[in-house]
Amino acid sequence: MKNLPVIALAGNPNSGKTTLFNLLTKSGEATGNRAGVTVSAKSAPLKIGNFKAEITDLPGTYSLSPYGGEEKAAERFIKSGAADVVIDVADATNLERSLFLATELAERHSKVILALNMMDEAERDGTKIDAGLLSERLGIPVVPISAAKNRGIKELVDAAWNAVPKIPKPVFSGGEERSRFCRKLAAEVTHGEPAKESFSDRIDRIICKKYIGLPLFFAVVFIMFAVTFSGPVKALSELFVSLSDEFSGVVSAWLSSVGAGKFLVGLVSEGLIKGTGAVLSFLPQTAMLFFMLELLEDTGYMARAAYVSDGLLRSAGLSGKAFIPLLMGFGCTVPAVMATETLDPAERRSVIFSLPFIPCSARLPVFTMIIGTFFQSHSAIMAFIIYLLGILTAYISALIYSKSKKGRAAPPLTVELPKYRLPTLKNLTTAMKHKLLAFISRAGTVVLLCSVAVHLLCSLDGRLRVTEDASESLMALAGGLIAPLLSPLGIGDWRIASALLSGFFAKETIVSSLSVMCPGGLSTVIGQADAVALCVFVLMYSPCAATLSAQRQLLGRKKSFFLVLRCLAFAYIAAFILRNAFCVLVNFV
C-alpha cells in the first residue's frame, strides 16, 4: 500500500463522493443525502485492470478554509501532500457552488481532476454543461460521470492514471473574487432551461413546515417500527428462534448418544448454540431496521429531518447539525461519538452526554426479546414508545446540560436540502449487508464468548466445583451483590442483575445471558410491570465498553466516569417512575 499512488476524493457534501468511493473500492461505507456522513478520512485499495492505487475519501466540505471540523480535516490532508492525485467530485446539478472548492484545489495541488457527478440528473432537468470549455477555463481535466449509474467511471480512472501537472490555473486575491469567477464560469458553461421549481422544492414547501415536519417524522418512525416488529419480519424471526432451539436439541441428543458428559452437553447446547442463537434469531428485525434507515438516508429525507428538528434542538442548546450524530446513534454509538468531532466543543460535549440514551442496534435484540415475551399483541406500539422515550431522554439530557452552562447559545445551522432521489436496491442491500455482517461478527465473537463464560459461571460454585443449582454458582454470587439495589425496580433477581453486568461489554450479551440463565423464559422470572422497568433500564443504564473508550478519547477519564454515573441515575429514576406508572395504569384500566 505504501508504494501505491494515493488518490484523494474531495467534494461538497451531497456530491456523491462516498458513493463513488464505494464503487471504486467495493466498500460499504455509509452514504446519505446530508452533510456529515463522512466525518474522517477513510482509505481502501483500488484495482481496476492494471491500475492499482489507494483511495482516500475525505470529509465533505464546501471550501478549504479551516472553519469547521470537516474543512480542517480535508485541508490537513491536502496540505500534507500525501495525495498524488485529487479527484474533486462536483454536483453537476449545482455547478456554481461546486466550483469554489474546485478552484481552491486547483491552486493548492498540481494534479486535480474535476468529476462532474450526477450528470444524468442535470440532463434530465434540462441542463447541459460544456465539460471541454470548463476544463479549458480551470486548467484541469473535467470528466462527466454518474456514480449512482456507474457511468463515466472508466474515463475517470484513466484520467487519474494519466494525470500530469496542467497549465497554470486562475489565482484569486480573495473569496469574493473567487465567488464572482465561479458564478460567471458556471453561467458560461451551462446551457438549457432548467425547471423553475423542482419536484423536491414542491415537496419541501409542504413537509418542511414546522407543524407538519415533526409530526411527519414521528409518523415515519412509527411506520418503520410497525414494519420491523410485525408481519413477515416477525414471523421470520420466530422461525429463526424455533430453528435455533431445534438445532440445540439435535446437538444435545447427539452429544449424549456419543457419551459426552452432562457438563459438556450443556456447555455446547445451552452456552454456545442457544446463547448465540438467541441473538442471531433477531437478524430479520435488525436487517429490516437497517434497511429502513438506509432507505430514508438515500432518498434525502434525513436532511429534511435535520432541518425541521433544528428549532426543537435549539431550545436544548443544540443545532440541527447535532441531529447527524444523534441519528447515527440508532446504528452504533461508537461512530456517532466520533461524528461529534465536527461540532464545536460545547455542543460536542452535550451530544456525547446525550448519545447513550439513543437506542443503538445492539439494544434491539433485548427490546425484541422483552416485547415478544410480554407485549406480543402490541409489539410495534411498544417498540415505538421505547425508542421515543430514548429520543425524549436524550433531549432532556441536552436541555439539562445546556441550562447548566450559563450564556451558552446553540450554534447557527447551515444545511443544504438535496434533491429527492430514488435509491437503488443494490446500494440499499450493500449497506445493509455490511452492517449485518458487523452485527453477526459481534455475535460470533463477543456474544459467543460471553455465552460460554456465563454458562461456565452458572455451572461452578464458589469453590470452583461443578454445581447443578445455578443459584449457588459464581454468577449468582456476582449478580447477588447488586440485585438488592435493583429490587425497588422489580428486577432484583440475580439472573437479571448478572445479565445487566454482561451488558457492559456488549448489549447483545444480555439476550444470550438470559437465554442461558432462564431456560424457562423471562416470564418465569419477572412480570409485565417489571419488564417495563427492565426495558427502560437497558435503554439508559450505561454505554458499552467500546463506546466508553470512544467517549474517553474526547471527554477524558473523569468526565467519562461521570457520564456512566449520570446514565445510571437516569436509568434508575426513569425505570422506577415508569414501572409504578404502568402498575397504576393497569389497575385503573
Coordinates of C-alpha atoms in Angstrom, one line a residue:
M1 CA 0.0 0.0 0.0
K2 CA 2.8 2.4 0.8
N3 CA 4.2 2.3 -2.8
L4 CA 0.8 2.7 -4.5
P5 CA -0.3 6.1 -5.7
V6 CA -2.7 7.9 -3.4
I7 CA -5.9 9.4 -4.9
A8 CA -7.9 11.7 -2.6
L9 CA -11.6 12.1 -3.2
A10 CA -12.7 15.6 -2.2
G11 CA -16.1 17.4 -2.7
N12 CA -19.0 19.2 -1.3
P13 CA -21.5 17.3 1.0
N14 CA -24.2 15.5 -1.0
S15 CA -22.0 15.4 -4.1
G16 CA -21.9 11.6 -4.2
K17 CA -18.3 11.3 -3.1
T18 CA -18.8 8.3 -0.8
T19 CA -20.9 6.6 -3.4
L20 CA -18.0 6.9 -5.9
F21 CA -15.6 5.7 -3.2
N22 CA -17.7 2.6 -2.6
L23 CA -18.0 1.9 -6.3
L24 CA -14.2 2.2 -6.9
T25 CA -13.2 0.2 -3.8
K26 CA -16.1 -2.2 -3.5
S27 CA -16.5 -0.9 0.1
G28 CA -19.7 -0.4 2.1
E29 CA -19.2 3.0 3.7
A30 CA -22.3 4.8 4.8
T31 CA -23.8 7.1 2.3
G32 CA -26.5 9.7 2.7
N33 CA -28.0 12.8 1.3
R34 CA -26.9 15.1 4.1
A35 CA -23.7 16.7 5.3
G36 CA -21.6 15.0 7.9
V37 CA -21.9 11.4 6.6
T38 CA -18.1 11.2 6.1
V39 CA -16.5 12.8 9.2
S40 CA -13.0 11.5 8.9
A41 CA -10.7 10.3 6.1
K42 CA -11.3 6.6 5.0
S43 CA -8.9 4.7 2.8
A44 CA -9.2 1.5 0.7
P45 CA -7.4 -0.1 -2.2
L46 CA -8.4 0.4 -5.8
K47 CA -7.7 -2.1 -8.5
I48 CA -9.1 -1.8 -12.0
G49 CA -7.3 -3.6 -14.7
N50 CA -3.6 -2.9 -14.4
F51 CA -4.2 0.3 -12.3
K52 CA -3.7 0.0 -8.6
A53 CA -4.0 2.8 -6.1
E54 CA -5.1 3.7 -2.6
I55 CA -8.3 5.8 -2.5
T56 CA -8.9 8.2 0.5
D57 CA -12.4 9.6 1.0
L58 CA -12.1 13.0 2.6
P59 CA -14.9 14.6 4.6
G60 CA -17.4 16.7 2.6
T61 CA -16.5 20.4 2.6
Y62 CA -17.6 23.5 0.7
S63 CA -14.1 25.0 0.9
L64 CA -10.6 24.5 2.3
S65 CA -11.0 27.5 4.7
P66 CA -10.5 25.9 8.2
Y67 CA -13.7 26.8 9.9
G68 CA -15.4 23.5 10.9
G69 CA -14.1 20.1 11.6
E70 CA -14.7 18.8 8.1
E71 CA -12.8 21.7 6.5
K72 CA -9.9 21.2 8.9
A73 CA -9.7 17.5 8.2
A74 CA -9.8 18.0 4.4
E75 CA -7.3 20.9 4.5
R76 CA -4.8 19.0 6.6
F77 CA -4.8 16.1 4.2
I78 CA -4.5 18.3 1.1
K79 CA -1.7 20.4 2.7
S80 CA 0.2 17.3 3.8
G81 CA 1.0 16.3 0.2
A82 CA 0.0 12.7 0.8
A83 CA -2.2 12.7 -2.3
D84 CA -0.6 12.1 -5.7
V85 CA -3.9 13.0 -7.4
V86 CA -7.0 14.8 -6.1
I87 CA -10.4 14.0 -7.7
D88 CA -12.9 16.7 -6.9
V89 CA -16.4 15.2 -7.0
A90 CA -18.8 18.0 -8.0
D91 CA -22.6 18.1 -8.2
A92 CA -23.5 18.8 -11.8
T93 CA -26.9 20.0 -10.7
N94 CA -25.4 22.8 -8.6
L95 CA -22.2 23.6 -10.5
E96 CA -21.7 27.2 -9.3
R97 CA -21.5 26.1 -5.6
S98 CA -19.1 23.2 -6.5
L99 CA -16.7 25.3 -8.4
F100 CA -15.5 27.2 -5.3
L101 CA -13.8 24.2 -3.9
A102 CA -12.6 23.1 -7.4
T103 CA -10.7 26.4 -7.8
E104 CA -9.1 26.1 -4.3
L105 CA -7.9 22.6 -5.0
A106 CA -6.6 23.6 -8.4
E107 CA -4.5 26.3 -6.7
R108 CA -3.1 24.0 -4.0
H109 CA -2.4 20.8 -5.9
S110 CA -0.6 20.1 -9.1
K111 CA -2.8 17.1 -10.2
V112 CA -6.6 17.8 -9.8
I113 CA -9.4 16.2 -11.8
L114 CA -13.0 17.5 -11.7
A115 CA -15.5 14.7 -11.7
L116 CA -18.9 16.1 -12.8
N117 CA -21.2 13.7 -10.9
M118 CA -24.9 13.4 -11.3
M119 CA -24.8 14.4 -15.0
D120 CA -27.8 12.2 -15.6
E121 CA -29.8 14.2 -13.2
A122 CA -28.6 17.5 -14.7
E123 CA -29.5 16.4 -18.2
R124 CA -32.9 15.2 -17.0
D125 CA -33.6 18.6 -15.6
G126 CA -32.7 20.2 -18.9
T127 CA -29.2 21.4 -18.0
K128 CA -26.2 20.8 -20.3
I129 CA -22.6 21.5 -19.3
D130 CA -19.7 22.1 -21.7
A131 CA -17.1 19.9 -20.0
G132 CA -14.4 20.9 -22.6
L133 CA -14.8 24.6 -22.0
L134 CA -14.9 24.1 -18.3
S135 CA -11.7 22.2 -18.4
E136 CA -10.1 24.9 -20.5
R137 CA -11.1 27.7 -18.1
L138 CA -10.0 25.8 -15.0
G139 CA -6.8 24.2 -16.5
I140 CA -7.7 20.8 -15.2
P141 CA -9.3 17.6 -16.7
V142 CA -13.1 17.5 -16.4
V143 CA -14.9 14.1 -16.6
P144 CA -18.7 13.8 -16.6
I145 CA -19.8 10.8 -14.6
S146 CA -22.8 9.3 -12.7
A147 CA -21.6 7.3 -9.7
A148 CA -25.1 6.0 -9.0
K149 CA -25.5 4.7 -12.5
N150 CA -21.8 3.6 -12.9
R151 CA -21.3 5.9 -15.9
G152 CA -18.0 7.5 -16.9
I153 CA -16.1 5.7 -14.2
K154 CA -13.6 4.1 -16.6
E155 CA -12.8 7.5 -18.1
L156 CA -12.3 9.0 -14.7
V157 CA -9.9 6.2 -13.7
D158 CA -8.0 6.7 -17.0
A159 CA -7.7 10.4 -16.2
A160 CA -6.3 9.7 -12.8
W161 CA -3.9 7.1 -14.2
N162 CA -2.6 9.6 -16.8
A163 CA -2.8 12.7 -14.6
V164 CA 0.0 15.2 -15.3
P165 CA 0.6 18.8 -14.0
K166 CA -1.6 21.1 -16.1
I167 CA -1.3 24.7 -17.3
P168 CA -1.3 27.5 -14.7
K169 CA -4.7 27.8 -13.0
P170 CA -6.6 31.0 -12.1
V171 CA -5.3 32.7 -8.9
F172 CA -7.6 34.8 -6.8
S173 CA -6.9 37.5 -4.2
G174 CA -9.9 36.7 -2.0
G175 CA -13.1 34.9 -1.6
E176 CA -15.3 37.5 -3.3
E177 CA -13.2 37.4 -6.4
R178 CA -13.3 33.6 -6.4
S179 CA -17.1 33.6 -6.0
R180 CA -17.5 36.1 -8.9
F181 CA -15.3 33.9 -11.1
C182 CA -17.3 30.7 -10.2
R183 CA -20.6 32.4 -10.8
K184 CA -19.5 33.8 -14.2
L185 CA -17.9 30.5 -15.3
A186 CA -21.0 28.4 -14.3
A187 CA -23.2 30.6 -16.4
E188 CA -20.7 30.4 -19.3
V189 CA -20.5 26.6 -19.5
T190 CA -24.1 25.8 -18.6
H191 CA -26.8 25.8 -21.2
G192 CA -30.5 24.9 -21.2
E193 CA -33.6 26.0 -19.3
P194 CA -34.0 24.0 -16.1
A195 CA -37.4 24.0 -14.4
K196 CA -38.0 27.0 -12.2
E197 CA -39.4 24.9 -9.4
S198 CA -38.1 21.3 -9.0
F199 CA -40.1 18.4 -7.7
S200 CA -38.0 18.5 -4.5
D201 CA -38.9 22.1 -3.9
R202 CA -42.6 21.5 -4.3
I203 CA -42.5 18.7 -1.7
D204 CA -40.3 20.7 0.7
R205 CA -42.7 23.6 0.7
I206 CA -45.1 21.2 2.5
I207 CA -43.1 18.8 4.7
C208 CA -40.5 21.3 5.9
K209 CA -43.1 23.4 7.7
K210 CA -42.7 23.4 11.4
Y211 CA -46.2 22.0 12.2
I212 CA -46.0 19.3 9.5
G213 CA -42.3 18.3 9.6
L214 CA -42.0 17.0 13.2
P215 CA -45.3 15.0 13.3
L216 CA -44.4 13.5 9.9
F217 CA -41.0 12.5 11.2
F218 CA -42.6 10.6 14.2
A219 CA -45.2 9.1 11.8
V220 CA -42.4 7.8 9.6
V221 CA -40.6 6.4 12.7
F222 CA -43.7 4.6 13.8
I223 CA -44.3 3.1 10.4
M224 CA -40.6 1.9 10.4
F225 CA -41.2 0.0 13.7
A226 CA -44.6 -1.3 12.5
V227 CA -42.8 -2.9 9.6
T228 CA -39.9 -4.1 11.7
F229 CA -41.8 -5.7 14.6
S230 CA -44.8 -7.3 12.8
G231 CA -45.9 -9.3 9.8
P232 CA -43.5 -11.4 7.8
V233 CA -40.4 -9.9 9.6
K234 CA -41.8 -11.0 13.0
A235 CA -42.8 -14.5 11.6
L236 CA -39.3 -15.0 10.2
S237 CA -37.7 -14.1 13.5
E238 CA -39.9 -16.6 15.3
L239 CA -38.8 -19.2 12.7
F240 CA -35.2 -18.4 13.5
V241 CA -35.9 -19.0 17.2
S242 CA -37.5 -22.4 16.6
L243 CA -34.7 -23.4 14.3
S244 CA -32.1 -22.4 16.9
D245 CA -34.0 -24.4 19.6
E246 CA -34.4 -27.4 17.3
F247 CA -30.7 -27.4 16.4
S248 CA -29.7 -27.1 20.0
G249 CA -31.9 -30.1 20.8
V250 CA -30.4 -32.2 18.0
V251 CA -26.8 -31.4 19.0
S252 CA -27.6 -32.1 22.7
A253 CA -29.1 -35.5 21.8
W254 CA -26.1 -36.4 19.6
L255 CA -23.6 -35.4 22.2
S256 CA -25.4 -37.5 24.8
S257 CA -25.5 -40.5 22.4
V258 CA -21.8 -40.5 22.0
G259 CA -21.2 -40.4 25.7
A260 CA -20.4 -36.8 26.3
G261 CA -20.8 -35.6 29.9
K262 CA -23.7 -33.5 31.1
F263 CA -21.4 -30.5 31.6
L264 CA -20.1 -30.6 28.0
V265 CA -23.6 -31.1 26.6
G266 CA -24.9 -28.1 28.5
L267 CA -21.9 -26.0 27.5
V268 CA -22.4 -26.7 23.8
S269 CA -26.1 -26.8 23.5
E270 CA -27.1 -24.1 26.1
G271 CA -24.0 -21.9 26.2
L272 CA -22.8 -22.0 22.6
I273 CA -25.8 -22.7 20.4
K274 CA -28.7 -21.2 22.4
G275 CA -26.8 -18.3 23.7
T276 CA -25.5 -17.1 20.3
G277 CA -28.7 -18.3 18.5
A278 CA -30.8 -16.1 20.8
V279 CA -29.1 -13.0 19.4
L280 CA -28.9 -14.2 15.8
S281 CA -32.6 -15.0 15.9
F282 CA -33.3 -11.3 15.8
L283 CA -31.4 -10.9 12.5
P284 CA -34.7 -10.3 10.5
Q285 CA -35.7 -7.3 12.6
T286 CA -32.2 -5.9 12.7
A287 CA -31.9 -6.3 8.9
M288 CA -35.2 -4.6 8.3
L289 CA -34.3 -1.7 10.7
F290 CA -31.0 -1.2 8.9
F291 CA -32.8 -1.3 5.5
M292 CA -35.4 1.2 6.5
L293 CA -32.9 3.7 7.9
E294 CA -30.7 3.3 4.8
L295 CA -33.8 3.9 2.6
L296 CA -34.6 7.2 4.5
E297 CA -31.0 8.2 4.1
D298 CA -30.7 7.6 0.4
T299 CA -34.0 9.3 -0.5
G300 CA -32.8 12.5 1.1
Y301 CA -35.4 12.6 3.8
M302 CA -33.0 12.6 6.7
A303 CA -31.6 16.0 5.6
R304 CA -35.2 17.3 6.0
A305 CA -35.5 15.7 9.4
A306 CA -32.3 17.5 10.5
Y307 CA -33.8 20.8 9.2
V308 CA -37.2 20.5 10.9
S309 CA -35.6 19.4 14.1
D310 CA -33.3 22.5 14.4
G311 CA -36.0 24.6 16.2
L312 CA -36.7 21.8 18.7
L313 CA -33.0 21.0 19.3
R314 CA -32.1 24.7 19.6
S315 CA -34.2 25.0 22.7
A316 CA -32.0 22.3 24.2
G317 CA -28.8 24.2 23.3
L318 CA -28.1 22.2 20.1
S319 CA -28.3 22.9 16.4
G320 CA -29.8 20.8 13.7
K321 CA -26.3 19.7 12.9
A322 CA -26.3 17.7 16.1
F323 CA -29.1 15.6 14.5
I324 CA -26.5 13.8 12.5
P325 CA -24.6 12.0 15.3
L326 CA -27.8 11.5 17.2
L327 CA -29.2 9.7 14.2
M328 CA -26.1 7.7 13.8
G329 CA -26.6 6.5 17.4
F330 CA -29.5 4.4 16.2
G331 CA -27.0 2.3 14.4
C332 CA -24.0 2.3 16.7
T333 CA -23.0 4.8 19.4
V334 CA -19.2 4.5 18.7
P335 CA -19.2 6.1 15.2
A336 CA -21.9 8.5 16.5
V337 CA -19.4 9.7 19.2
M338 CA -16.6 10.1 16.6
A339 CA -19.0 12.1 14.4
T340 CA -19.3 14.8 17.1
E341 CA -15.7 15.9 16.2
T342 CA -17.3 18.1 13.5
L343 CA -19.3 20.0 16.2
D344 CA -18.0 22.9 18.3
P345 CA -16.6 21.8 21.7
A346 CA -19.6 22.8 23.8
E347 CA -22.1 21.2 21.5
R348 CA -19.9 18.2 21.2
R349 CA -19.9 17.5 25.0
S350 CA -23.7 18.0 25.2
V351 CA -24.3 15.5 22.4
I352 CA -21.8 12.9 23.8
F353 CA -23.6 13.1 27.2
S354 CA -27.0 12.6 25.4
L355 CA -25.9 9.8 22.9
P356 CA -26.1 6.9 25.5
F357 CA -29.9 7.4 25.6
I358 CA -30.4 6.8 21.9
P359 CA -31.2 3.1 21.5
C360 CA -28.4 1.6 19.3
S361 CA -29.0 -1.6 17.2
A362 CA -27.3 -3.7 19.9
R363 CA -30.2 -3.0 22.2
L364 CA -32.7 -4.0 19.6
P365 CA -32.5 -7.8 20.4
V366 CA -33.0 -7.0 24.1
F367 CA -36.1 -5.0 23.4
T368 CA -37.4 -7.5 20.9
M369 CA -37.0 -10.4 23.4
I370 CA -38.8 -8.5 26.2
I371 CA -41.6 -7.2 23.9
G372 CA -42.0 -10.6 22.3
T373 CA -42.4 -12.2 25.7
F374 CA -44.7 -9.7 27.5
F375 CA -46.3 -7.4 24.8
Q376 CA -46.6 -9.6 21.8
S377 CA -50.0 -8.2 20.7
H378 CA -48.7 -4.6 20.8
S379 CA -45.2 -5.1 19.7
A380 CA -45.0 -2.1 17.2
I381 CA -46.5 0.4 19.7
M382 CA -44.2 -0.8 22.5
A383 CA -41.1 -0.5 20.3
F384 CA -42.1 2.9 19.2
I385 CA -42.7 4.0 22.8
I386 CA -39.3 2.7 23.8
Y387 CA -37.4 4.5 21.0
L388 CA -39.5 7.6 21.6
L389 CA -38.5 7.5 25.2
G390 CA -34.9 7.3 24.2
I391 CA -35.2 10.3 22.0
L392 CA -37.0 12.3 24.7
T393 CA -34.4 11.4 27.3
A394 CA -31.6 12.4 25.0
Y395 CA -33.4 15.7 24.5
I396 CA -33.9 16.2 28.3
S397 CA -30.2 15.3 28.8
A398 CA -29.1 18.0 26.4
L399 CA -31.5 20.5 27.9
I400 CA -30.1 19.9 31.4
Y401 CA -26.5 20.2 30.1
S402 CA -27.4 23.4 28.3
K403 CA -29.1 25.1 31.3
S404 CA -26.1 24.2 33.4
K405 CA -23.9 26.3 31.2
K406 CA -25.0 30.0 31.5
G407 CA -24.8 32.2 28.4
R408 CA -24.4 29.3 26.0
A409 CA -26.4 29.5 22.8
A410 CA -26.8 26.9 20.1
P411 CA -24.5 27.5 17.1
P412 CA -26.2 28.6 13.8
L413 CA -27.2 25.9 11.3
T414 CA -26.4 25.9 7.6
V415 CA -27.9 22.9 5.9
E416 CA -28.4 22.1 2.2
L417 CA -31.5 20.2 1.3
P418 CA -30.5 17.8 -1.5
K419 CA -32.9 16.6 -4.2
Y420 CA -35.0 13.6 -3.5
R421 CA -33.6 10.6 -5.2
L422 CA -34.9 7.1 -5.8
P423 CA -32.4 4.8 -4.1
T424 CA -31.1 1.8 -5.9
L425 CA -31.7 -1.7 -4.5
K426 CA -28.0 -2.5 -4.9
N427 CA -26.9 0.4 -2.7
L428 CA -29.5 -0.4 -0.1
T429 CA -28.6 -4.1 0.1
T430 CA -24.9 -3.4 0.1
A431 CA -25.1 -1.0 3.0
M432 CA -27.5 -3.4 4.9
K433 CA -25.1 -6.3 4.2
H434 CA -22.1 -4.6 5.7
K435 CA -24.0 -3.6 8.8
L436 CA -25.4 -7.1 9.2
L437 CA -22.0 -8.6 8.8
A438 CA -20.7 -6.4 11.6
F439 CA -23.7 -7.4 13.8
I440 CA -23.1 -11.1 13.1
S441 CA -19.4 -10.7 13.7
R442 CA -20.1 -9.4 17.2
A443 CA -22.5 -12.3 17.8
G444 CA -19.8 -14.7 16.6
T445 CA -17.1 -13.3 18.9
V446 CA -18.1 -11.2 21.9
V447 CA -21.6 -12.7 22.3
L448 CA -20.3 -16.3 21.8
L449 CA -17.5 -15.8 24.4
C450 CA -19.9 -14.2 26.8
S451 CA -22.4 -17.0 26.4
V452 CA -19.8 -19.6 27.2
A453 CA -18.5 -17.6 30.1
V454 CA -22.0 -17.2 31.5
H455 CA -22.6 -20.9 31.3
L456 CA -19.3 -21.7 33.0
L457 CA -20.0 -19.3 35.8
C458 CA -23.5 -20.7 36.2
S459 CA -22.0 -24.2 36.4
L460 CA -19.3 -23.5 39.0
D461 CA -19.8 -22.7 42.7
G462 CA -17.7 -20.5 44.9
R463 CA -15.2 -23.4 45.4
L464 CA -15.0 -23.9 41.6
R465 CA -16.9 -27.2 41.8
V466 CA -19.5 -28.2 39.2
T467 CA -23.0 -27.5 40.6
E468 CA -26.4 -28.1 39.1
D469 CA -28.0 -25.5 41.2
A470 CA -27.4 -22.2 39.4
S471 CA -28.4 -20.2 42.5
E472 CA -25.3 -21.4 44.2
S473 CA -23.0 -20.5 41.3
L474 CA -20.4 -17.8 40.8
M475 CA -22.8 -16.0 38.5
A476 CA -25.4 -15.9 41.2
L477 CA -22.8 -14.7 43.7
A478 CA -21.8 -11.8 41.4
G479 CA -25.4 -10.9 40.5
G480 CA -26.5 -11.2 44.1
L481 CA -24.2 -8.3 45.1
I482 CA -26.1 -5.8 43.0
A483 CA -29.6 -7.5 42.9
P484 CA -30.8 -5.8 46.1
L485 CA -30.1 -2.4 44.6
L486 CA -32.5 -3.3 41.7
S487 CA -35.2 -4.7 43.9
P488 CA -37.2 -1.4 44.0
L489 CA -37.4 -1.6 40.2
G490 CA -38.8 -5.2 40.3
I491 CA -35.7 -6.6 38.6
G492 CA -33.8 -7.6 41.7
D493 CA -33.3 -11.2 40.5
W494 CA -29.6 -12.3 40.4
R495 CA -30.1 -13.6 36.8
I496 CA -31.2 -10.2 35.6
A497 CA -28.5 -8.4 37.5
S498 CA -25.9 -10.8 36.1
A499 CA -27.2 -10.2 32.5
L500 CA -27.0 -6.4 33.0
L501 CA -23.4 -6.8 34.2
S502 CA -22.6 -8.7 31.0
G503 CA -24.2 -5.9 29.0
F504 CA -21.4 -3.5 30.0
F505 CA -19.3 -5.4 27.4
A506 CA -21.9 -5.6 24.7
K507 CA -25.6 -5.1 24.9
E508 CA -26.4 -8.1 22.8
T509 CA -25.0 -10.3 25.5
I510 CA -28.0 -9.5 27.8
V511 CA -30.1 -11.7 25.5
S512 CA -27.6 -14.6 25.3
S513 CA -27.0 -14.4 29.1
L514 CA -30.7 -14.5 29.9
S515 CA -31.3 -17.3 27.4
V516 CA -28.6 -19.4 29.3
M517 CA -29.8 -18.5 32.8
C518 CA -33.5 -18.6 32.2
P519 CA -34.2 -21.7 30.1
G520 CA -37.9 -21.5 31.0
G521 CA -38.1 -18.0 29.6
L522 CA -38.0 -14.5 31.1
S523 CA -41.7 -14.6 32.1
T524 CA -40.7 -17.2 34.8
V525 CA -38.6 -14.5 36.5
I526 CA -40.5 -11.2 36.2
G527 CA -43.9 -9.8 35.3
Q528 CA -45.2 -7.2 32.9
A529 CA -44.5 -4.1 35.1
D530 CA -41.0 -5.4 35.8
A531 CA -40.5 -5.9 32.1
V532 CA -41.2 -2.2 31.6
A533 CA -38.6 -1.4 34.2
L534 CA -36.1 -3.7 32.5
C535 CA -36.7 -2.2 29.1
V536 CA -36.1 1.3 30.4
F537 CA -33.1 0.3 32.5
V538 CA -31.4 -1.4 29.5
L539 CA -32.2 1.7 27.4
M540 CA -30.4 4.1 29.7
Y541 CA -28.1 2.4 32.2
S542 CA -24.7 2.6 30.5
P543 CA -22.9 2.6 27.2
C544 CA -20.9 -0.5 26.2
A545 CA -17.2 -0.8 26.7
A546 CA -16.4 0.2 23.1
T547 CA -18.5 3.4 23.4
L548 CA -16.9 4.3 26.7
S549 CA -13.5 4.0 25.1
A550 CA -14.5 6.4 22.3
Q551 CA -16.0 8.8 24.8
R552 CA -12.9 8.8 26.9
Q553 CA -10.8 9.9 24.0
L554 CA -13.0 13.0 23.6
L555 CA -14.0 13.7 27.2
G556 CA -11.2 12.4 29.3
R557 CA -11.3 9.8 32.1
K558 CA -13.1 11.8 34.8
K559 CA -16.0 13.1 32.6
S560 CA -16.4 9.6 31.1
F561 CA -16.8 8.1 34.6
F562 CA -19.3 10.9 35.5
L563 CA -21.2 10.1 32.3
V564 CA -21.7 6.5 33.4
L565 CA -22.9 7.6 36.9
R566 CA -25.3 10.1 35.1
C567 CA -26.7 7.3 32.9
L568 CA -27.2 5.0 35.9
A569 CA -29.1 7.8 37.7
F570 CA -31.3 8.5 34.7
A571 CA -32.0 4.8 34.2
Y572 CA -32.8 4.1 37.9
I573 CA -35.2 7.1 38.3
A574 CA -36.9 6.5 34.9
A575 CA -37.3 2.8 35.5
F576 CA -38.8 3.4 39.0
I577 CA -41.3 6.0 37.8
L578 CA -42.4 4.2 34.7
R579 CA -42.8 0.8 36.4
N580 CA -45.1 2.3 39.1
A581 CA -46.9 4.4 36.4
F582 CA -47.6 1.2 34.5
C583 CA -48.9 -0.6 37.6
V584 CA -51.3 2.4 38.3
L585 CA -52.4 2.3 34.6
V586 CA -53.1 -1.4 34.7
N587 CA -55.1 -1.2 37.9
F588 CA -57.0 1.8 36.6
V589 CA -57.9 0.1 33.3

